[in-house]
Coordinates of C-alpha atoms in Angstrom, one line a residue:
Chain A
M1 CA 0.0 0.0 0.0
T2 CA 2.7 2.5 1.0
K3 CA 4.9 1.7 -2.0
K4 CA 2.0 2.4 -4.3
A5 CA 1.3 5.6 -2.5
I6 CA 4.8 6.8 -3.0
E7 CA 4.7 5.8 -6.6
L8 CA 1.5 7.8 -7.1
K9 CA 2.6 10.8 -5.2
Q10 CA 5.4 11.8 -7.4
P11 CA 3.8 11.5 -10.9
A12 CA 0.4 12.9 -9.6
R13 CA 1.2 16.4 -10.8
R14 CA 2.3 15.2 -14.2
H15 CA -0.8 13.1 -14.5
L16 CA -3.1 16.0 -14.0
G17 CA -1.7 17.5 -17.2
K18 CA -1.5 14.3 -19.1
Y19 CA -5.1 13.3 -18.3
R20 CA -6.5 16.7 -18.3
M21 CA -8.8 16.0 -21.1
L22 CA -10.3 13.0 -19.4
Y23 CA -10.9 15.0 -16.2
L24 CA -12.5 17.8 -18.2
M25 CA -14.8 15.3 -19.8
A26 CA -15.9 13.9 -16.4
L27 CA -16.3 17.4 -14.9
P28 CA -19.8 18.2 -16.0
G29 CA -21.0 14.9 -14.6
L30 CA -19.1 15.3 -11.4
I31 CA -20.5 18.8 -10.9
F32 CA -24.0 17.5 -11.7
F33 CA -23.8 14.9 -8.8
L34 CA -22.3 17.5 -6.6
I35 CA -25.2 19.8 -7.1
F36 CA -28.1 17.4 -7.2
S37 CA -26.9 14.6 -5.0
Y38 CA -24.4 16.0 -2.5
V39 CA -25.8 19.5 -1.9
P40 CA -29.2 18.1 -0.8
M41 CA -27.4 15.9 1.7
V42 CA -26.3 19.1 3.5
G43 CA -29.9 20.1 3.5
V44 CA -30.7 17.4 6.1
L45 CA -29.4 19.9 8.6
L46 CA -32.8 21.4 8.3
A47 CA -34.1 18.7 10.5
F48 CA -32.3 20.3 13.4
R49 CA -33.3 23.8 12.8
E50 CA -36.5 25.7 12.7
F51 CA -37.5 26.6 9.2
N52 CA -38.2 30.3 9.0
P53 CA -40.2 31.5 5.9
I54 CA -38.4 34.8 6.0
K55 CA -35.0 33.4 6.0
G56 CA -36.1 30.7 3.5
I57 CA -33.5 28.2 2.5
S58 CA -30.8 29.8 4.6
S59 CA -32.7 28.4 7.6
I60 CA -30.6 25.3 6.9
F61 CA -27.6 27.2 8.3
F62 CA -29.1 30.1 10.2
G63 CA -32.4 28.9 11.4
E64 CA -33.0 28.5 15.1
W65 CA -31.5 25.4 16.5
V66 CA -34.1 23.0 17.8
G67 CA -31.8 19.9 18.1
L68 CA -33.7 16.7 18.4
E69 CA -37.1 18.3 19.0
N70 CA -38.5 17.3 15.7
F71 CA -37.4 13.7 16.2
K72 CA -38.9 13.6 19.6
N73 CA -42.1 14.9 18.3
F74 CA -42.2 12.3 15.6
F75 CA -41.3 9.4 17.7
G76 CA -43.8 10.4 20.3
S77 CA -46.6 10.9 17.8
A78 CA -49.1 8.3 16.8
F79 CA -47.9 8.6 13.3
F80 CA -44.5 7.1 14.0
S81 CA -45.8 3.6 14.7
R82 CA -48.4 3.8 12.0
V83 CA -46.1 4.9 9.3
F84 CA -43.2 2.7 10.1
S85 CA -45.3 -0.4 10.6
N86 CA -47.2 0.2 7.4
T87 CA -43.9 0.6 5.5
V88 CA -42.5 -2.6 7.0
I89 CA -45.7 -4.6 6.6
I90 CA -46.4 -3.6 3.1
S91 CA -42.8 -4.3 2.0
S92 CA -42.8 -7.6 3.8
L93 CA -46.1 -8.6 2.1
K94 CA -44.6 -7.6 -1.3
I95 CA -41.6 -9.7 -0.6
L96 CA -43.6 -12.7 0.8
F97 CA -45.8 -12.9 -2.3
G98 CA -43.9 -11.0 -4.9
F99 CA -40.6 -12.7 -4.5
P100 CA -41.5 -16.3 -5.3
A101 CA -43.9 -15.3 -8.1
P102 CA -41.2 -14.5 -10.7
I103 CA -39.3 -17.6 -9.8
I104 CA -42.4 -19.8 -10.3
L105 CA -43.2 -18.0 -13.6
A106 CA -39.6 -18.6 -14.8
I107 CA -39.9 -22.3 -14.0
M108 CA -43.2 -22.5 -15.8
L109 CA -42.0 -20.6 -18.8
N110 CA -39.0 -22.8 -19.0
S111 CA -41.2 -25.8 -19.1
I112 CA -43.1 -24.7 -22.1
K113 CA -42.2 -27.0 -24.9
S114 CA -43.1 -24.7 -27.8
R115 CA -40.6 -22.0 -28.4
A116 CA -43.0 -19.7 -30.0
Y117 CA -45.5 -20.0 -27.2
K118 CA -42.8 -19.4 -24.7
K119 CA -41.6 -16.3 -26.5
I120 CA -45.1 -14.9 -26.7
V121 CA -45.9 -15.3 -23.0
Q122 CA -42.5 -13.9 -22.1
T123 CA -42.9 -10.9 -24.3
V124 CA -46.4 -10.1 -23.1
S125 CA -45.4 -10.6 -19.5
Y126 CA -42.9 -7.8 -19.2
L127 CA -45.0 -5.2 -20.9
P128 CA -46.5 -3.9 -17.7
H129 CA -43.0 -3.1 -16.4
F130 CA -42.7 -0.3 -19.0
L131 CA -46.0 1.3 -18.1
S132 CA -46.0 4.1 -15.5
W133 CA -47.9 3.8 -12.3
I134 CA -50.1 6.6 -13.6
I135 CA -51.3 4.4 -16.4
I136 CA -51.6 1.3 -14.2
S137 CA -53.4 3.1 -11.4
T138 CA -55.8 4.6 -13.9
I139 CA -56.5 1.2 -15.3
M140 CA -57.1 0.0 -11.7
Y141 CA -59.5 2.8 -10.9
I142 CA -61.5 2.0 -14.0
L143 CA -61.5 -1.8 -13.5
L144 CA -62.1 -1.7 -9.8
A145 CA -64.8 1.0 -9.9
P146 CA -67.0 0.4 -6.8
T147 CA -70.2 0.6 -8.8
S148 CA -71.6 -2.4 -10.5
D149 CA -70.1 -0.9 -13.6
G150 CA -66.5 -1.7 -12.8
L151 CA -65.3 -4.8 -14.7
V152 CA -64.3 -6.8 -11.6
N153 CA -67.6 -6.0 -9.9
Q154 CA -69.4 -7.0 -13.0
L155 CA -67.7 -10.4 -12.9
L156 CA -68.3 -10.7 -9.2
G157 CA -72.0 -9.8 -9.9
T158 CA -72.4 -12.8 -12.0
L159 CA -71.4 -14.8 -9.0
G160 CA -74.0 -13.0 -7.0
V161 CA -71.5 -11.0 -5.0
Q162 CA -72.2 -7.4 -4.1
P163 CA -69.9 -4.7 -5.5
V164 CA -66.7 -4.3 -3.5
N165 CA -64.9 -1.1 -3.0
F166 CA -61.4 -2.4 -3.4
L167 CA -59.3 0.7 -3.2
S168 CA -61.2 2.5 -0.4
D169 CA -61.6 -0.4 1.9
P170 CA -58.7 -0.7 4.5
K171 CA -59.2 -4.5 4.4
S172 CA -58.4 -4.8 0.8
F173 CA -56.1 -1.9 0.1
R174 CA -52.8 -3.7 1.0
G175 CA -53.9 -6.6 -1.1
M176 CA -54.4 -4.4 -4.1
L177 CA -50.9 -3.0 -3.6
V178 CA -49.3 -6.4 -3.6
V179 CA -51.3 -7.8 -6.4
S180 CA -50.8 -4.8 -8.7
E181 CA -47.1 -4.8 -7.9
I182 CA -46.8 -8.4 -8.9
W183 CA -48.8 -7.8 -12.0
K184 CA -46.5 -5.1 -13.0
E185 CA -43.1 -6.7 -12.2
I186 CA -43.5 -10.4 -12.4
G187 CA -42.5 -10.7 -16.0
W188 CA -39.5 -8.4 -15.8
S189 CA -38.2 -9.9 -12.6
S190 CA -38.5 -13.4 -14.1
I191 CA -35.9 -12.5 -16.8
I192 CA -33.1 -12.7 -14.4
Y193 CA -34.1 -16.2 -13.2
M194 CA -34.6 -17.3 -16.8
A195 CA -31.1 -16.2 -17.6
A196 CA -29.8 -18.1 -14.6
M197 CA -31.6 -21.2 -15.6
S198 CA -30.2 -21.2 -19.0
G199 CA -26.8 -21.2 -17.4
I200 CA -27.3 -24.5 -15.7
D201 CA -25.3 -27.4 -17.2
E202 CA -27.4 -29.4 -19.6
S203 CA -25.5 -32.6 -18.7
L204 CA -27.0 -32.5 -15.2
Y205 CA -30.4 -32.9 -16.6
E206 CA -29.3 -35.6 -19.0
A207 CA -27.8 -37.5 -16.1
A208 CA -30.9 -37.2 -14.1
E209 CA -32.9 -38.3 -17.1
I210 CA -30.9 -41.5 -17.3
D211 CA -31.4 -42.1 -13.6
G212 CA -35.2 -41.9 -14.3
A213 CA -36.0 -38.6 -12.7
S214 CA -39.4 -37.1 -13.3
R215 CA -39.7 -33.5 -14.5
L216 CA -40.7 -32.4 -11.0
Q217 CA -37.7 -34.1 -9.5
K218 CA -35.4 -32.5 -12.0
Q219 CA -36.8 -29.1 -11.1
I220 CA -36.4 -29.6 -7.4
H221 CA -33.0 -31.1 -7.4
I222 CA -31.3 -29.4 -10.3
T223 CA -33.0 -26.2 -11.3
L224 CA -33.7 -24.8 -7.9
P225 CA -30.3 -25.5 -6.4
G226 CA -28.8 -24.2 -9.7
I227 CA -30.4 -20.8 -9.3
L228 CA -30.1 -20.6 -5.5
P229 CA -27.2 -18.2 -5.6
I230 CA -29.1 -15.6 -7.7
I231 CA -32.2 -16.2 -5.6
S232 CA -30.2 -15.4 -2.4
I233 CA -28.7 -12.3 -3.9
M234 CA -32.0 -11.0 -5.1
L235 CA -33.7 -11.8 -1.8
I236 CA -31.0 -10.0 0.2
L237 CA -31.3 -7.0 -2.1
S238 CA -35.1 -6.9 -1.7
I239 CA -34.7 -6.9 2.1
G240 CA -32.2 -4.1 1.8
N241 CA -34.9 -2.1 0.1
L242 CA -37.4 -2.7 2.9
L243 CA -38.1 0.9 3.7
N244 CA -39.1 1.7 0.1
A245 CA -42.6 0.3 0.0
G246 CA -43.5 1.8 -3.3
F247 CA -44.1 5.5 -3.0
E248 CA -45.4 6.2 -6.5
Q249 CA -47.8 3.3 -6.5
I250 CA -49.2 4.2 -3.1
F251 CA -49.3 7.9 -3.7
L252 CA -51.5 7.3 -6.7
L253 CA -53.8 4.7 -5.2
Y254 CA -54.3 5.9 -1.6
S255 CA -56.8 8.2 -0.1
P256 CA -57.5 9.4 3.4
L257 CA -59.8 6.4 4.0
V258 CA -56.9 4.1 3.8
Y259 CA -54.2 6.1 5.5
G260 CA -54.3 3.8 8.5
V261 CA -53.1 0.9 6.5
G262 CA -51.4 2.5 3.5
D263 CA -49.6 5.6 4.7
I264 CA -45.9 4.8 4.5
I265 CA -42.9 6.9 5.5
D266 CA -42.5 8.5 2.1
T267 CA -46.2 9.5 1.7
Y268 CA -46.2 10.9 5.2
V269 CA -43.1 13.0 4.5
Y270 CA -44.7 14.3 1.3
R271 CA -47.9 15.4 3.0
E272 CA -46.3 16.8 6.1
G273 CA -43.5 18.4 4.3
L274 CA -44.8 19.7 1.0
V275 CA -48.5 20.0 1.5
K276 CA -48.4 21.3 5.1
V277 CA -45.2 23.1 4.5
N278 CA -43.7 21.6 7.6
Y279 CA -40.2 21.5 6.2
S280 CA -38.0 20.8 9.2
F281 CA -40.3 18.2 10.7
A282 CA -40.6 16.3 7.4
T283 CA -36.9 16.5 6.9
S284 CA -36.3 14.9 10.3
V285 CA -38.6 12.0 9.4
S286 CA -36.9 11.5 6.0
L287 CA -33.5 11.7 7.6
T288 CA -34.5 9.0 10.0
K289 CA -35.6 6.8 7.2
S290 CA -32.5 7.5 5.1
I291 CA -30.1 6.6 7.9
I292 CA -31.8 3.3 8.7
A293 CA -32.1 2.6 4.9
L294 CA -28.4 3.3 4.6
F295 CA -27.5 0.5 7.0
L296 CA -30.0 -1.8 5.3
I297 CA -28.8 -1.1 1.8
V298 CA -25.1 -1.1 2.5
G299 CA -25.4 -4.2 4.6
S300 CA -27.4 -6.1 2.1
N301 CA -25.2 -5.1 -0.8
K302 CA -22.1 -6.2 1.0
L303 CA -23.7 -9.5 1.9
A304 CA -24.8 -10.0 -1.7
N305 CA -21.4 -9.2 -3.1
K306 CA -19.9 -11.6 -0.6
L307 CA -22.2 -14.4 -1.8
E308 CA -21.4 -13.6 -5.4
T309 CA -17.7 -13.6 -5.2
E310 CA -17.3 -16.3 -2.5
G311 CA -20.1 -18.5 -3.7
L312 CA -22.7 -19.8 -1.3
W313 CA -21.4 -20.2 2.3
Chain B
M1 CA -34.8 -31.7 -22.9
K2 CA -36.9 -33.5 -25.5
N3 CA -37.9 -36.9 -24.4
S4 CA -40.0 -39.1 -26.6
R5 CA -40.7 -41.6 -23.8
Q6 CA -42.7 -39.1 -21.8
S7 CA -45.0 -40.5 -19.1
S8 CA -48.7 -39.6 -19.2
V9 CA -48.3 -37.7 -16.0
E10 CA -45.8 -35.5 -17.6
T11 CA -48.0 -34.9 -20.6
I12 CA -50.9 -33.9 -18.3
M13 CA -48.5 -31.5 -16.5
D14 CA -47.5 -30.1 -19.8
Y15 CA -51.1 -29.3 -20.7
L16 CA -51.7 -27.9 -17.3
N17 CA -48.6 -25.7 -17.5
N18 CA -49.7 -24.4 -20.9
I19 CA -53.2 -23.7 -19.6
I20 CA -51.9 -21.8 -16.6
M21 CA -49.6 -19.8 -18.8
F22 CA -52.5 -19.0 -21.0
L23 CA -54.5 -17.8 -18.0
F24 CA -51.5 -15.7 -17.1
L25 CA -51.5 -14.2 -20.5
V26 CA -55.2 -13.5 -20.2
T27 CA -54.6 -11.7 -16.9
I28 CA -52.0 -9.4 -18.5
I29 CA -54.0 -8.7 -21.7
T30 CA -57.6 -8.4 -20.3
P31 CA -57.1 -4.9 -18.7
Y32 CA -55.9 -3.4 -22.0
L33 CA -58.6 -5.2 -24.0
Y34 CA -61.3 -3.8 -21.7
V35 CA -59.9 -0.3 -21.9
I36 CA -59.8 -0.4 -25.7
M37 CA -63.3 -1.7 -25.9
V38 CA -64.6 0.9 -23.5
S39 CA -63.0 3.7 -25.6
I40 CA -64.5 2.5 -28.8
T41 CA -67.9 1.2 -27.8
N42 CA -68.9 3.8 -25.2
E43 CA -70.1 0.9 -23.0
T44 CA -68.7 -0.3 -19.7
N45 CA -70.8 -3.4 -19.3
I46 CA -69.2 -6.4 -20.9
S47 CA -72.5 -8.0 -22.0
Y48 CA -73.4 -5.0 -24.0
M49 CA -69.9 -4.5 -25.2
F50 CA -69.8 -7.7 -27.0
G51 CA -73.4 -7.9 -27.7
K52 CA -75.2 -7.7 -31.0
N53 CA -76.2 -4.1 -30.9
V54 CA -72.8 -2.7 -30.2
K55 CA -71.7 0.3 -32.2
I56 CA -68.1 1.2 -32.8
C57 CA -67.9 4.8 -32.0
L58 CA -64.7 6.9 -32.2
D59 CA -66.2 10.0 -30.8
S60 CA -64.1 10.0 -27.7
Y61 CA -61.0 10.1 -29.8
K62 CA -62.5 12.8 -32.0
I63 CA -63.3 15.0 -29.0
L64 CA -59.8 14.6 -27.5
L65 CA -57.8 15.0 -30.6
L66 CA -59.9 17.3 -32.7
E67 CA -62.0 19.4 -30.4
D68 CA -60.4 20.1 -27.1
T69 CA -56.8 19.9 -28.0
T70 CA -55.2 20.2 -24.5
I71 CA -54.2 16.6 -24.8
I72 CA -52.2 17.4 -27.9
R73 CA -50.3 20.0 -26.0
A74 CA -49.5 17.6 -23.2
F75 CA -48.4 15.0 -25.8
F76 CA -46.1 17.5 -27.4
V77 CA -44.6 18.4 -24.0
S78 CA -43.9 14.8 -23.2
T79 CA -42.5 14.0 -26.7
T80 CA -40.2 17.1 -26.7
R81 CA -39.1 16.1 -23.2
V82 CA -38.1 12.7 -24.4
I83 CA -36.2 13.9 -27.5
V84 CA -34.3 16.7 -25.8
G85 CA -33.9 14.8 -22.5
V86 CA -32.5 11.6 -24.0
T87 CA -30.1 13.4 -26.3
L88 CA -28.6 15.3 -23.3
N89 CA -28.8 12.2 -21.1
L90 CA -26.7 10.2 -23.5
L91 CA -24.3 13.0 -24.1
F92 CA -23.5 13.7 -20.5
T93 CA -23.7 10.1 -19.4
S94 CA -21.1 9.2 -22.1
L95 CA -18.9 12.1 -21.2
L96 CA -18.8 10.9 -17.6
A97 CA -18.7 7.2 -18.2
Y98 CA -15.7 7.3 -20.6
P99 CA -13.0 8.7 -18.3
L100 CA -14.2 6.4 -15.6
S101 CA -13.7 3.5 -17.9
R102 CA -10.1 4.2 -18.5
K103 CA -8.3 2.0 -16.0
Y104 CA -5.2 4.1 -16.1
L105 CA -6.9 7.2 -14.9
P106 CA -5.5 8.3 -11.5
H107 CA -8.1 8.5 -8.6
R108 CA -10.5 6.5 -10.7
N109 CA -11.7 4.4 -7.8
K110 CA -12.4 7.5 -5.7
L111 CA -14.5 8.9 -8.6
N112 CA -16.4 5.7 -9.0
F113 CA -17.1 5.7 -5.3
Y114 CA -18.3 9.3 -5.6
I115 CA -20.9 8.2 -8.1
V116 CA -22.1 5.3 -6.1
I117 CA -22.7 7.0 -2.8
P118 CA -25.8 8.9 -3.9
M119 CA -27.3 5.6 -4.7
L120 CA -27.0 4.6 -1.1
F121 CA -28.0 7.9 0.7
S122 CA -29.9 10.9 -0.5
G123 CA -30.8 14.2 1.1
G124 CA -34.5 13.4 0.8
L125 CA -37.5 15.0 -0.7
I126 CA -37.5 18.3 1.2
P127 CA -33.9 19.3 0.7
T128 CA -34.1 18.4 -3.0
Y129 CA -37.2 20.4 -3.4
L130 CA -35.6 23.4 -1.7
L131 CA -32.6 23.0 -4.0
V132 CA -34.6 22.9 -7.2
S133 CA -36.6 25.9 -5.9
S134 CA -33.5 27.9 -5.2
L135 CA -32.1 27.1 -8.7
K136 CA -35.2 28.9 -10.0
L137 CA -36.4 25.8 -11.8
I138 CA -39.9 25.8 -10.4
D139 CA -42.4 25.9 -13.3
S140 CA -39.7 25.8 -15.9
Y141 CA -39.4 23.2 -18.7
W142 CA -35.8 22.7 -17.7
V143 CA -36.8 21.0 -14.5
Y144 CA -37.7 18.0 -16.7
I145 CA -34.2 17.7 -17.9
I146 CA -31.6 19.1 -15.5
P147 CA -32.3 17.4 -12.2
G148 CA -32.3 14.0 -13.8
L149 CA -29.6 14.6 -16.3
I150 CA -27.4 11.7 -15.4
S151 CA -28.3 8.4 -13.8
A152 CA -25.6 6.9 -11.7
W153 CA -26.8 3.4 -12.5
Y154 CA -26.8 3.9 -16.3
T155 CA -23.4 5.6 -16.0
I156 CA -22.0 2.4 -14.4
I157 CA -23.6 0.3 -17.1
L158 CA -22.1 2.4 -19.8
R159 CA -18.7 2.6 -18.1
N160 CA -18.6 -1.2 -18.0
F161 CA -19.5 -1.4 -21.6
F162 CA -16.7 1.1 -22.5
Q163 CA -14.3 -1.0 -20.6
S164 CA -15.1 -3.9 -22.8
V165 CA -14.0 -2.2 -26.0
P166 CA -10.5 -3.5 -27.0
D167 CA -7.7 -1.3 -25.8
S168 CA -6.1 -1.6 -29.3
M169 CA -8.7 0.8 -30.7
E170 CA -7.7 3.5 -28.3
E171 CA -4.0 2.8 -28.6
S172 CA -3.9 3.1 -32.3
A173 CA -5.9 6.3 -32.2
K174 CA -3.6 7.8 -29.7
I175 CA -0.6 6.9 -31.9
D176 CA -2.3 8.9 -34.7
G177 CA -2.5 11.8 -32.3
A178 CA -6.2 11.7 -31.4
S179 CA -7.5 13.5 -28.3
D180 CA -9.6 11.6 -25.7
L181 CA -12.6 13.6 -26.8
L182 CA -12.1 12.6 -30.4
I183 CA -11.6 9.0 -29.4
L184 CA -14.8 9.0 -27.5
F185 CA -17.0 10.5 -30.2
R186 CA -15.3 9.0 -33.3
I187 CA -14.3 5.6 -32.2
I188 CA -15.9 4.4 -28.9
L189 CA -19.4 5.7 -29.3
P190 CA -19.9 4.3 -32.8
L191 CA -18.8 0.9 -31.4
S192 CA -21.2 1.3 -28.5
M193 CA -24.4 1.6 -30.4
P194 CA -26.1 -1.3 -28.8
A195 CA -25.4 0.0 -25.3
L196 CA -26.4 3.5 -26.3
A197 CA -29.6 2.3 -27.9
T198 CA -30.4 0.3 -24.8
L199 CA -29.7 3.2 -22.4
G200 CA -31.4 5.6 -24.8
L201 CA -34.5 3.6 -24.7
F202 CA -34.4 3.3 -20.9
Y203 CA -33.9 7.0 -20.5
A204 CA -36.7 7.6 -23.0
V205 CA -39.2 5.4 -21.1
D206 CA -38.2 7.1 -17.8
H207 CA -38.9 10.5 -19.4
W208 CA -42.2 9.4 -20.9
N209 CA -43.4 7.8 -17.7
A210 CA -42.2 10.6 -15.4
W211 CA -44.9 12.5 -13.5
F212 CA -43.9 13.2 -10.0
D213 CA -41.4 15.9 -10.9
A214 CA -44.3 17.7 -12.6
V215 CA -46.4 17.3 -9.5
L216 CA -43.7 18.8 -7.4
Y217 CA -42.3 21.5 -9.6
I218 CA -44.7 22.5 -12.4
R219 CA -47.5 25.1 -11.8
S220 CA -48.7 25.9 -15.3
P221 CA -51.2 23.5 -16.8
K222 CA -49.8 24.1 -20.2
K223 CA -46.5 22.6 -19.1
Y224 CA -48.0 19.4 -17.9
P225 CA -46.7 16.2 -19.4
L226 CA -49.1 13.6 -20.8
Q227 CA -49.0 11.5 -17.6
I228 CA -50.3 14.3 -15.5
F229 CA -53.0 15.2 -18.1
L230 CA -54.2 11.6 -17.9
R231 CA -54.2 11.6 -14.1
R232 CA -56.1 14.8 -13.8
L233 CA -58.7 13.8 -16.4
A234 CA -59.2 10.2 -15.5
V235 CA -58.9 10.2 -11.7
E236 CA -59.3 13.8 -10.6
Q237 CA -62.0 14.2 -13.2
S238 CA -61.0 17.7 -14.0
N239 CA -62.3 19.2 -17.2
I240 CA -64.4 16.2 -18.0
Q241 CA -67.6 18.1 -18.1
N242 CA -66.2 20.4 -20.7
L243 CA -65.2 17.5 -22.9
L244 CA -68.6 15.8 -22.4
S245 CA -70.5 18.8 -23.4
S246 CA -68.8 19.4 -26.6
D247 CA -70.8 19.2 -29.9
I248 CA -69.8 15.7 -30.6
G249 CA -70.4 14.8 -27.0
K250 CA -74.0 15.6 -27.4
R251 CA -74.3 12.2 -28.8
S252 CA -73.8 11.1 -25.2
I253 CA -70.3 9.9 -24.7
T254 CA -69.6 8.4 -21.3
P255 CA -66.9 9.7 -19.1
E256 CA -65.4 6.2 -19.0
S257 CA -65.0 6.2 -22.7
I258 CA -63.1 9.5 -22.6
K259 CA -60.9 8.2 -19.8
C260 CA -60.1 5.1 -21.7
A261 CA -59.3 6.9 -24.9
T262 CA -56.9 9.2 -23.0
L263 CA -55.3 6.1 -21.4
L264 CA -54.7 4.5 -24.8
I265 CA -53.3 7.7 -26.3
T266 CA -50.8 7.8 -23.4
T267 CA -49.8 4.1 -23.8
V268 CA -49.5 4.0 -27.6
P269 CA -45.9 5.3 -27.8
I270 CA -44.7 2.7 -25.3
M271 CA -46.4 0.0 -27.3
L272 CA -44.8 1.2 -30.5
V273 CA -41.4 1.3 -28.9
Y274 CA -41.9 -2.1 -27.3
P275 CA -40.5 -4.2 -30.2
F276 CA -37.3 -2.2 -30.0
L277 CA -37.2 -2.5 -26.2
Q278 CA -37.5 -6.2 -26.8
K279 CA -34.6 -6.3 -29.1
Y280 CA -32.2 -4.3 -27.1
F281 CA -32.8 -4.8 -23.5
A282 CA -32.0 -8.5 -23.5
K283 CA -28.5 -7.5 -24.3
G284 CA -28.7 -4.6 -22.0
I285 CA -29.6 -6.7 -19.0
M286 CA -26.6 -8.8 -19.6
I287 CA -24.4 -5.8 -20.0
G288 CA -25.3 -4.2 -16.7
A289 CA -26.9 -6.8 -14.6
I290 CA -26.1 -7.0 -11.0
K291 CA -22.4 -7.1 -11.3
G292 CA -22.3 -3.5 -12.4

């Protein structure tokens, strides 16, 4: 390490001249990240100061110091447990149901004998990934209309079931979030597992064939273990993302009626901060989230990297 | 995995699998199908929609596109955003990714780290909002382009791709006296077309689908992108009475029909681009993937 440092120290000045063009090329990008990524990081100081409308943004540096008061207010409020538990519960539900789904789809897709049919299903399956939540939420509002006009309620009507208010009912709201998330991402997420499956050695299957293994046995004993590394990595990364329960989706689908079950940290920050203009309070909440999320994301990334480079165990 | 001696159990499972996959297909396609049907038949009830007396009626589209043309404005805003945005995105992302891809560049690791950190921690919604506000970007078209100019993730993908270009290309160009800038634009970029096409498409979809920045920063309705137009019309139901009471509308168009027509107009560009997304992203996934 030290030898390298000495080696670098001397020519460094020469290098700046020699590589000047490259540094210049990178400069706009570096400045961009400085302004739009690093400068806002300084803004978290606002959590510790009172925002003064007169001082405006300089409140970040010159506002009255309130220390941890915002944090105390938040942790003491009823919103803290609601918002954190909603976030964790919704994320967990999405992982519980949404994580296995693409894997199962990949296995089923792989089992399709006809190449054309397989291609068609695959292609159609990841179309929703490219649609915005605005489009999908609008489709949901139309399909799930609470009157007997809504498509789903029409279908329920033929079974004799009364119209259900899917999006306004706290009992069904989270279910709608999970189902629509799966609908949107199952195809796209399955790609990575499909790719992993195609990397499994064919001869393993042939050997199993000779030993008389059924298709199901082949899948349990060859396919699943074969993609176990990628499954582990994806699972770890999903958990690392736990505090991001899907702001865009929830923002577009929620309403005051379902705040109790659907209000997550990010939607709370948005309402408190930007709608009620409670800047310093909202900043304290989002800072709390960012710090916890930092540990989760860094920890999970490190773990995932370790699994990747060192193999399983 | 072809096996001519398949057991009957496996054949049944094959059929079952195919049926389930078909049902899955149906689940994905049905919502669009319904929306299309509502927009052209002015009905919401499926038994009437497919019934004998159904009339194909394109009045919703006529009202939106010919009469009240605010949707055209929003479409234009979104399209311009995509074109200008993607051009600048690719330009600046390439400019940043190329130096980072040169393994001999001093401090390269620190610079890479510098790009990665914002992916792990951010200032949050409020500080970002205050920043954009202080940069006087509120209610400006530039707020669509500047704050999202470079994606760290896409930069990494492009950097990795640049790294895979053979060193000999750069070396021979340097011998001929070419500058790094020239090398990037005349040699590396032309060789990177697949990666650029893939990232270009990703940036394009990101721009087309963007809406939250408009919610946060845009105040003038004429600057709304198409996504916001759709949201306001279909969910917040603004302006729908105006549309319904137009001349053509006097032939009783339902609000649902207008909503669905707007939905389809917003989705059409994605559908058109989809075959290209298909073609390029499979490679793109492999280029970037998790290793990035």
